[in-house]
């Protein structure tokens, strides 16, 4: 069960990274980010991407910390 959760979080992490990189690409490589709709798109992609990326490192740390506890 725990492996399945880690795999789901890993998939969310990669999806978030793709969203963040897409936002960066739109921002730097097009003029669309100068329009209101482009600004909303870039901000939404970057924000949601970072939110999707954030739980995975925490889950990895908690998994590592649990493995360090010899009493379990």
PDB file of C-alpha atoms in Angstrom:
ATOM      1  CA  UNK A   1       0.000   0.000   0.000  1.00  0.00           C
ATOM      2  CA  UNK A   2       2.772   2.427   0.912  1.00  0.00           C
ATOM      3  CA  UNK A   3       4.606   1.706  -2.358  1.00  0.00           C
ATOM      4  CA  UNK A   4       1.437   2.589  -4.268  1.00  0.00           C
ATOM      5  CA  UNK A   5       1.171   5.931  -2.471  1.00  0.00           C
ATOM      6  CA  UNK A   6       4.825   6.738  -3.217  1.00  0.00           C
ATOM      7  CA  UNK A   7       4.289   5.826  -6.878  1.00  0.00           C
ATOM      8  CA  UNK A   8       1.235   8.096  -7.057  1.00  0.00           C
ATOM      9  CA  UNK A   9       3.156  10.957  -5.453  1.00  0.00           C
ATOM     10  CA  UNK A  10       6.039  10.374  -7.857  1.00  0.00           C
ATOM     11  CA  UNK A  11       3.671  10.586 -10.817  1.00  0.00           C
ATOM     12  CA  UNK A  12       2.190  13.804  -9.394  1.00  0.00           C
ATOM     13  CA  UNK A  13       5.729  15.162  -8.929  1.00  0.00           C
ATOM     14  CA  UNK A  14       6.620  14.570 -12.584  1.00  0.00           C
ATOM     15  CA  UNK A  15       3.302  16.031 -13.747  1.00  0.00           C
ATOM     16  CA  UNK A  16       3.934  19.111 -11.614  1.00  0.00           C
ATOM     17  CA  UNK A  17       7.443  19.457 -12.987  1.00  0.00           C
ATOM     18  CA  UNK A  18       6.083  19.256 -16.533  1.00  0.00           C
ATOM     19  CA  UNK A  19       3.496  21.935 -15.724  1.00  0.00           C
ATOM     20  CA  UNK A  20       6.158  24.191 -14.208  1.00  0.00           C
ATOM     21  CA  UNK A  21       8.482  23.749 -17.183  1.00  0.00           C
ATOM     22  CA  UNK A  22       5.589  24.438 -19.562  1.00  0.00           C
ATOM     23  CA  UNK A  23       4.847  27.665 -17.690  1.00  0.00           C
ATOM     24  CA  UNK A  24       8.499  28.702 -17.887  1.00  0.00           C
ATOM     25  CA  UNK A  25       8.580  27.875 -21.590  1.00  0.00           C
ATOM     26  CA  UNK A  26       5.454  29.901 -22.316  1.00  0.00           C
ATOM     27  CA  UNK A  27       6.812  32.794 -20.283  1.00  0.00           C
ATOM     28  CA  UNK A  28      10.207  32.964 -21.992  1.00  0.00           C
ATOM     29  CA  UNK A  29       9.492  31.656 -25.475  1.00  0.00           C
ATOM     30  CA  UNK A  30       6.273  33.408 -26.456  1.00  0.00           C
ATOM     31  CA  UNK A  31       4.654  36.809 -26.383  1.00  0.00           C
ATOM     32  CA  UNK A  32       1.457  35.277 -25.075  1.00  0.00           C
ATOM     33  CA  UNK A  33       2.572  35.898 -21.490  1.00  0.00           C
ATOM     34  CA  UNK A  34       2.202  39.643 -22.136  1.00  0.00           C
ATOM     35  CA  UNK A  35      -1.566  39.265 -22.538  1.00  0.00           C
ATOM     36  CA  UNK A  36      -3.967  38.785 -19.654  1.00  0.00           C
ATOM     37  CA  UNK A  37      -4.967  35.246 -20.638  1.00  0.00           C
ATOM     38  CA  UNK A  38      -1.315  34.265 -20.959  1.00  0.00           C
ATOM     39  CA  UNK A  39      -0.495  35.695 -17.554  1.00  0.00           C
ATOM     40  CA  UNK A  40      -3.318  33.703 -15.993  1.00  0.00           C
ATOM     41  CA  UNK A  41      -2.191  30.551 -17.795  1.00  0.00           C
ATOM     42  CA  UNK A  42       1.457  30.934 -16.779  1.00  0.00           C
ATOM     43  CA  UNK A  43       0.564  31.706 -13.160  1.00  0.00           C
ATOM     44  CA  UNK A  44      -1.892  28.805 -12.982  1.00  0.00           C
ATOM     45  CA  UNK A  45       0.500  26.289 -14.512  1.00  0.00           C
ATOM     46  CA  UNK A  46       3.381  27.388 -12.298  1.00  0.00           C
ATOM     47  CA  UNK A  47       1.304  27.459  -9.120  1.00  0.00           C
ATOM     48  CA  UNK A  48      -0.433  24.133  -9.658  1.00  0.00           C
ATOM     49  CA  UNK A  49       2.818  22.549 -10.778  1.00  0.00           C
ATOM     50  CA  UNK A  50       4.580  23.573  -7.589  1.00  0.00           C
ATOM     51  CA  UNK A  51       1.648  22.382  -5.474  1.00  0.00           C
ATOM     52  CA  UNK A  52       1.726  18.992  -7.205  1.00  0.00           C
ATOM     53  CA  UNK A  53       5.482  18.709  -6.706  1.00  0.00           C
ATOM     54  CA  UNK A  54       5.543  19.512  -2.995  1.00  0.00           C
ATOM     55  CA  UNK A  55       4.235  16.301  -1.293  1.00  0.00           C
ATOM     56  CA  UNK A  56       6.730  13.898  -2.887  1.00  0.00           C
ATOM     57  CA  UNK A  57       9.937  15.081  -1.125  1.00  0.00           C
ATOM     58  CA  UNK A  58       8.079  15.115   2.189  1.00  0.00           C
ATOM     59  CA  UNK A  59       6.851  11.556   1.634  1.00  0.00           C
ATOM     60  CA  UNK A  60      10.372  10.439   0.736  1.00  0.00           C
ATOM     61  CA  UNK A  61      11.728  12.042   3.909  1.00  0.00           C
ATOM     62  CA  UNK A  62       9.066  10.381   6.055  1.00  0.00           C
ATOM     63  CA  UNK A  63       9.804   7.020   4.423  1.00  0.00           C
ATOM     64  CA  UNK A  64      13.522   7.505   5.096  1.00  0.00           C
ATOM     65  CA  UNK A  65      12.858   8.523   8.710  1.00  0.00           C
ATOM     66  CA  UNK A  66      10.672   5.461   9.265  1.00  0.00           C
ATOM     67  CA  UNK A  67      13.432   3.231   7.880  1.00  0.00           C
ATOM     68  CA  UNK A  68      15.904   4.781  10.343  1.00  0.00           C
ATOM     69  CA  UNK A  69      13.808   3.773  13.361  1.00  0.00           C
ATOM     70  CA  UNK A  70      15.078   0.331  14.463  1.00  0.00           C
ATOM     71  CA  UNK A  71      12.148  -0.374  16.807  1.00  0.00           C
ATOM     72  CA  UNK A  72       9.623  -0.974  14.019  1.00  0.00           C
TER      73      UNK A  72
END
